[in-house]
Each structure stands twice: as C-alpha cells, then as structure tokens.
Short mmCIF file of C-alpha atoms in Angstrom, two decimals:
data_model
loop_
_atom_site.label_atom_id
_atom_site.label_comp_id
_atom_site.label_asym_id
_atom_site.label_seq_id
_atom_site.Cartn_x
_atom_site.Cartn_y
_atom_site.Cartn_z
CA MET A 1 -0.74 23.52 -27.29
CA GLY A 2 -0.12 19.82 -27.23
CA THR A 3 1.33 17.79 -30.14
CA VAL A 4 2.34 18.73 -33.71
CA SER A 5 2.23 16.34 -36.61
CA VAL A 6 3.69 17.09 -40.07
CA VAL A 7 2.20 15.52 -43.12
CA ILE A 8 4.22 15.28 -46.35
CA PRO A 9 2.54 13.77 -49.56
CA SER A 10 5.18 12.40 -51.90
CA PHE A 11 5.13 10.76 -55.43
CA ASN A 12 8.56 9.64 -56.77
CA ASP A 13 10.31 12.44 -54.94
CA ALA A 14 12.69 10.49 -52.70
CA GLN A 15 15.71 12.81 -53.13
CA MET A 16 13.90 15.98 -52.22
CA LEU A 17 11.99 14.19 -49.46
CA SER A 18 15.23 13.19 -47.92
CA GLN A 19 16.29 16.89 -47.56
CA CYS A 20 12.91 17.86 -46.26
CA LEU A 21 13.07 15.24 -43.56
CA ALA A 22 16.63 16.29 -42.72
CA ASP A 23 15.29 19.87 -42.20
CA LEU A 24 12.59 18.58 -39.87
CA ALA A 25 15.11 16.63 -37.87
CA ALA A 26 17.04 19.75 -37.41
CA GLN A 27 14.05 21.81 -35.97
CA THR A 28 14.43 23.83 -32.75
CA ARG A 29 11.29 22.16 -31.63
CA ALA A 30 10.92 18.68 -33.06
CA PRO A 31 7.55 17.59 -34.47
CA ASP A 32 5.90 14.89 -32.50
CA GLU A 33 5.37 12.81 -35.51
CA VAL A 34 6.12 13.05 -39.29
CA VAL A 35 3.73 11.27 -41.64
CA VAL A 36 4.84 10.66 -45.23
CA VAL A 37 2.05 9.63 -47.62
CA ASP A 38 3.45 7.47 -50.36
CA ASN A 39 1.16 8.29 -53.26
CA GLY A 40 1.95 5.21 -55.41
CA SER A 41 5.63 5.91 -55.77
CA THR A 42 8.00 3.57 -57.65
CA ASP A 43 11.18 5.02 -56.20
CA ASP A 44 12.67 4.90 -52.69
CA THR A 45 10.10 7.23 -51.13
CA ALA A 46 8.93 4.79 -48.48
CA ALA A 47 12.43 3.68 -47.62
CA VAL A 48 13.75 7.19 -47.28
CA ALA A 49 10.82 8.06 -44.91
CA ILE A 50 11.28 5.03 -42.81
CA ALA A 51 15.01 5.60 -42.50
CA ALA A 52 14.33 9.16 -41.30
CA GLY A 53 11.93 7.89 -38.58
CA ALA A 54 8.73 8.95 -40.40
CA ARG A 55 5.54 6.99 -40.35
CA VAL A 56 4.44 5.89 -43.93
CA VAL A 57 0.91 5.92 -45.03
CA ARG A 58 0.16 4.50 -48.39
CA GLU A 59 -2.45 6.09 -50.65
CA PRO A 60 -2.28 4.29 -54.02
CA ARG A 61 -4.95 6.50 -55.68
CA LYS A 62 -3.08 9.23 -57.46
CA GLY A 63 -3.73 12.87 -56.53
CA VAL A 64 -2.20 15.40 -54.04
CA LEU A 65 -5.69 16.10 -52.54
CA ARG A 66 -6.11 12.32 -51.80
CA ALA A 67 -2.71 11.98 -50.40
CA THR A 68 -3.11 15.10 -48.21
CA ALA A 69 -6.43 13.73 -46.89
CA ALA A 70 -4.95 10.39 -46.10
CA GLY A 71 -2.10 11.96 -44.24
CA PHE A 72 -4.38 14.27 -42.24
CA ASP A 73 -6.70 11.38 -41.45
CA ALA A 74 -3.76 9.46 -40.01
CA ALA A 75 -2.10 12.29 -38.15
CA ARG A 76 -2.49 12.15 -34.39
CA GLY A 77 -1.33 15.60 -33.47
CA ASP A 78 -3.40 18.43 -32.06
CA VAL A 79 -2.05 20.55 -34.92
CA ILE A 80 -1.36 19.14 -38.33
CA GLY A 81 1.29 20.85 -40.40
CA ARG A 82 1.58 20.39 -44.12
CA LEU A 83 4.69 20.41 -46.39
CA ASP A 84 5.56 19.25 -49.78
CA ALA A 85 8.40 16.78 -50.45
CA ASP A 86 10.41 19.67 -51.98
CA SER A 87 9.70 22.12 -48.98
CA ARG A 88 12.60 23.23 -46.93
CA PRO A 89 11.26 24.52 -43.65
CA ALA A 90 13.22 27.05 -41.59
CA ARG A 91 14.65 25.68 -38.41
CA ASP A 92 11.95 27.39 -36.23
CA TRP A 93 9.01 26.28 -38.52
CA VAL A 94 7.46 23.80 -35.92
CA ALA A 95 8.30 26.07 -32.96
CA ARG A 96 6.50 28.97 -34.76
CA LEU A 97 3.36 26.75 -35.38
CA GLU A 98 3.35 25.89 -31.72
CA ALA A 99 3.70 29.54 -30.64
CA ARG A 100 1.09 30.89 -33.02
CA PHE A 101 -1.61 28.38 -32.20
CA ASP A 102 -0.86 28.66 -28.46
CA ALA A 103 -1.23 32.49 -28.67
CA ASP A 104 -4.62 32.58 -30.38
CA VAL A 105 -7.39 30.15 -29.53
CA THR A 106 -9.57 31.66 -32.30
CA MET A 107 -7.04 30.62 -35.04
CA GLY A 108 -8.02 27.38 -36.67
CA ALA A 109 -5.47 27.42 -39.57
CA LEU A 110 -2.24 29.19 -40.33
CA THR A 111 -0.36 29.65 -43.59
CA GLY A 112 2.85 31.23 -44.83
CA THR A 113 4.45 31.71 -48.21
CA GLY A 114 7.72 30.35 -49.69
CA VAL A 115 10.98 31.49 -51.28
CA PHE A 116 11.89 29.69 -54.44
CA TYR A 117 15.17 27.84 -54.76
CA GLY A 118 16.79 26.29 -57.78
CA CYS A 119 16.48 29.34 -59.91
CA GLY A 120 18.19 32.69 -60.44
CA PRO A 121 17.51 35.87 -58.48
CA VAL A 122 15.34 37.46 -61.15
CA LEU A 123 13.00 34.51 -61.51
CA ARG A 124 13.06 34.13 -57.69
CA THR A 125 11.83 37.64 -57.22
CA LEU A 126 9.26 37.55 -59.98
CA ALA A 127 7.86 34.20 -58.82
CA GLY A 128 7.59 35.45 -55.24
CA PHE A 129 5.66 38.68 -56.14
CA VAL A 130 3.67 37.45 -59.21
CA TYR A 131 3.08 33.80 -58.68
CA LEU A 132 2.80 33.54 -54.93
CA GLY A 133 1.82 37.03 -54.26
CA GLY A 134 -0.82 36.86 -56.96
CA TYR A 135 -2.15 33.52 -55.56
CA PHE A 136 -2.79 35.13 -52.14
CA TRP A 137 -4.29 38.31 -53.54
CA PHE A 138 -6.49 36.75 -56.24
CA MET A 139 -7.55 33.71 -54.26
CA GLY A 140 -8.30 35.87 -51.20
CA MET A 141 -10.81 37.80 -53.21
CA ILE A 142 -12.29 34.65 -54.79
CA ILE A 143 -12.73 32.77 -51.58
CA GLY A 144 -13.46 35.84 -49.38
CA ARG A 145 -10.71 34.91 -46.88
CA THR A 146 -6.96 34.12 -46.64
CA PRO A 147 -6.22 31.06 -48.79
CA LEU A 148 -3.86 28.27 -47.73
CA PHE A 149 -0.58 27.64 -49.44
CA GLY A 150 -0.08 23.89 -49.93
CA SER A 151 3.63 23.88 -49.29
CA ASN A 152 3.35 25.67 -46.00
CA PHE A 153 0.27 25.56 -43.73
CA ALA A 154 -1.26 23.95 -40.66
CA MET A 155 -4.62 23.57 -38.97
CA ARG A 156 -6.04 22.20 -35.76
CA ARG A 157 -6.99 18.58 -36.00
CA GLU A 158 -10.66 19.41 -35.10
CA VAL A 159 -10.84 21.89 -37.92
CA TRP A 160 -9.77 19.06 -40.35
CA ALA A 161 -12.34 16.78 -38.92
CA ALA A 162 -15.14 19.37 -39.49
CA THR A 163 -13.86 20.16 -42.97
CA ARG A 164 -13.04 16.81 -44.48
CA HIS A 165 -16.52 15.91 -45.69
CA ARG A 166 -16.72 19.05 -47.80
CA ILE A 167 -13.63 18.41 -49.94
CA HIS A 168 -13.82 17.10 -53.43
CA LEU A 169 -11.91 13.95 -52.90
CA GLU A 170 -13.08 12.14 -55.98
CA ASP A 171 -12.45 15.04 -58.43
CA PRO A 172 -9.15 14.37 -60.18
CA ARG A 173 -8.66 17.99 -61.00
CA ALA A 174 -9.19 19.31 -57.41
CA HIS A 175 -6.31 21.49 -56.41
CA ASP A 176 -5.59 20.40 -52.78
CA ASP A 177 -4.80 23.69 -50.99
CA LEU A 178 -7.41 25.64 -52.89
CA ASP A 179 -10.12 22.94 -52.37
CA ILE A 180 -9.42 22.80 -48.68
CA SER A 181 -9.38 26.57 -48.43
CA PHE A 182 -12.94 26.66 -49.94
CA ALA A 183 -14.06 23.82 -47.73
CA LEU A 184 -13.12 25.46 -44.44
CA GLY A 185 -16.19 26.77 -42.62
CA PRO A 186 -16.52 30.58 -42.47
CA ASP A 187 -16.06 30.48 -38.67
CA VAL A 188 -12.56 29.09 -39.00
CA GLY A 189 -10.04 31.85 -38.42
CA VAL A 190 -7.23 31.70 -40.99
CA ASP A 191 -4.01 33.70 -40.47
CA TYR A 192 -1.10 34.45 -42.76
CA ASP A 193 2.29 34.67 -41.11
CA PRO A 194 4.96 36.18 -43.28
CA ASP A 195 7.60 34.82 -40.87
CA LEU A 196 6.51 31.21 -41.32
CA HIS A 197 9.28 30.42 -43.84
CA VAL A 198 9.92 27.48 -46.23
CA GLY A 199 11.94 27.14 -49.34
CA VAL A 200 9.99 25.75 -52.27
CA SER A 201 11.39 24.30 -55.59
CA ALA A 202 11.17 26.35 -58.69
CA ARG A 203 10.16 23.17 -60.63
CA PRO A 204 6.70 24.67 -61.52
CA PHE A 205 8.47 27.06 -63.88
CA GLU A 206 10.35 24.47 -65.79
CA SER A 207 7.35 23.79 -68.05
CA GLY A 208 4.77 26.01 -69.63
CA ALA A 209 2.44 23.02 -69.75
CA GLY A 210 2.71 22.54 -65.99
CA LEU A 211 1.86 26.12 -65.33
CA ARG A 212 -1.14 25.90 -67.61
CA ARG A 213 -2.29 22.68 -65.95
CA ARG A 214 -2.16 24.36 -62.50
CA ALA A 215 -4.05 27.37 -63.74
CA ALA A 216 -6.72 25.06 -65.31
CA TRP A 217 -7.01 23.13 -62.00
CA ALA A 218 -7.41 26.43 -60.12
CA PHE A 219 -10.20 27.77 -62.42
CA HIS A 220 -11.92 24.34 -62.34
CA GLY A 221 -11.85 24.49 -58.52
CA ILE A 222 -13.35 27.92 -58.51
CA ALA A 223 -16.11 26.99 -60.71
CA VAL A 224 -16.99 23.79 -58.72
CA ASN A 225 -16.95 25.58 -55.40
CA TRP A 226 -18.83 28.60 -56.61
CA SER A 227 -21.49 26.34 -58.02
CA GLU A 228 -22.18 25.14 -54.48
CA ILE A 229 -21.89 28.38 -52.61
CA GLY A 230 -21.80 31.66 -54.65
CA TRP A 231 -19.18 34.33 -54.30
CA TRP A 232 -21.50 36.88 -52.64
CA THR A 233 -22.81 34.44 -50.04
CA ARG A 234 -19.32 33.09 -49.30
CA THR A 235 -17.92 36.59 -48.91
CA ARG A 236 -20.75 37.82 -46.72
CA THR A 237 -20.60 34.90 -44.39
CA CYS A 238 -16.78 35.15 -44.06
CA ARG A 239 -17.11 38.87 -43.32
CA ALA A 240 -19.57 38.27 -40.52
CA ALA A 241 -17.38 35.54 -39.16
CA ARG A 242 -14.43 37.83 -39.06
CA ARG A 243 -16.51 40.25 -36.97
CA ASP A 244 -17.35 37.43 -34.61
CA ARG A 245 -13.72 36.42 -34.44
CA ARG A 246 -12.51 39.92 -33.51
CA ALA A 247 -15.00 39.92 -30.65
CA ALA A 248 -13.78 36.57 -29.39
CA GLN A 249 -10.17 37.74 -29.61
CA ARG A 250 -10.98 40.74 -27.46
CA LEU A 251 -12.52 38.49 -24.90
CA ALA A 252 -9.48 36.20 -25.03
CA ALA A 253 -7.10 39.15 -24.96
CA VAL A 254 -5.39 38.02 -28.13
CA ARG A 255 -2.75 40.64 -29.07
CA HIS A 256 -0.82 39.16 -32.04
CA LEU A 257 -2.63 40.04 -35.29
CA PRO A 258 -0.23 39.70 -38.18
CA SER A 259 -0.73 41.61 -41.42
CA GLY A 260 -2.31 39.49 -44.12
CA SER A 261 -4.48 37.49 -41.71
CA ASP A 262 -8.24 37.31 -41.87
CA GLN A 263 -8.08 40.43 -39.72
CA GLY A 264 -6.40 42.25 -42.51
CA LEU A 265 -9.19 41.69 -44.90
CA ALA A 266 -11.99 44.12 -45.45
CA ALA A 267 -14.61 43.91 -42.77
#
C-alpha cells in the first residue's frame, strides 16, 4: 500500500494526547508519520507531541474541521488515518488500515466505531448502541452512504485532495466528520469495519449542554449540505456509484466485503 500517516487534532488535551501517542508507538505496524495539529493550545500539547516523535502542525484558527484539514494537508502518507487526542487505538489499528486498503483498490475511505471508556458499563452500552449506533444509522440515511466517525477513520490521500475544496472550512459550526462525509464524491467507496477498534472518552456525556451543541452542529451541517445537493439527488447518485463499485470489485476480484460497508446499503 505504501505509507500511512496518522493525524491527531488537539486543543489543550496534552494528557490524553500523551496516551494516544503511546498507543501509536505500541502498534504492531508503526505509522510512517504522526501529525499532531496544535489548534491554539495553551497547555503542553506541542511539547508532548514533539517528545513522542510526532510532527507538529499549528492551526491557530479554532475548530476541529480546520485542524483536521490542516493535518490532512500536511500529511505525506498514501493513506491518512484520523484519531482524536482521546482516542486509544487497538495495537493492530495501523496494520488493519494497511491490510484493508491493500485488499480493495475500490475503497477510498474506511471507518470504524469506538468503545467508550471513563464511564460505567450501563452508560458504555447505551452510548455504544444509541449514540454511536444511532449516528451511523441516522447519518447513513441522511447522507445516502456510510458516514465517517471522526475518532476513527482513514482515507487515501488522493481522495482528500479531491474532497478538500468541498468542505465548509469557514463555517464555525461545521461538524468535521459529518462535513467531510457529505463532501466525499459519490464515487468514493466508503467501508465500515467493525474490527477497526478504538477507545473513545465518555466526556461528551458529562454535559447536557455539550450534547445539545453537538446535535445543533449536526442539524446545521445537514441543512447546509442539503441546500447544496438535495437528499434525493445525493441518495440516487450514491446508489448508482455503489453499483459501479460492485462491478469494479468483481473485475478486481475483491472478496472482503464487511457488513456495514457501502455494499451493505440498499442498492
């Protein structure tokens, strides 16, 4: 496949970033580079990243979408992985990215889900099924394809280059993974891999205000993107692209089609 970059946006999250970088250092297949985007932090984010051998990119304009874009622009890998500072990737996370992109030339992006840590078993189970499960189900219908999960996804560098001009970089309410999911061209094959594992912090559930803010951003992003390309047009073009992809996979003799991928959506 070539090289793998991992991009991690961070704003005043030095402690959790340190653990994420330690998990990347312990990978069975080391990433070729780690890019930490310092999004105007006032803590030790940059120092922690440098000490761990990561390359630091500074994006002083606040916003996760801006930080993600800055990191993806700077990444040199053939595949660009995306984690949050509080993500805890499984030891085979990079190796699994490499294997999946090598196995399917028609796949432009890959996403997985997460398991919440820092909370009790009841909240962990509910959050997994309702919060994350609901995100993939609801946004899959809204977008017409598998959405990306910001704490755990990757894409080919050429896919990012073709997508970047369509994201809403100047919109302060743009939700990064949702906006990128909408911006991907209908011909980009997006797969969901249930075995692409990361732990994610349960911090979103510490504040009702924080959850409401995330929901408001999501509905704002839906409205903005639907105003540009309506739901029916988006769904129809994505459905046609899935048929084309299946034909390309047959020609390439691709055999690994995980449940939850674009292949699992209604044709």
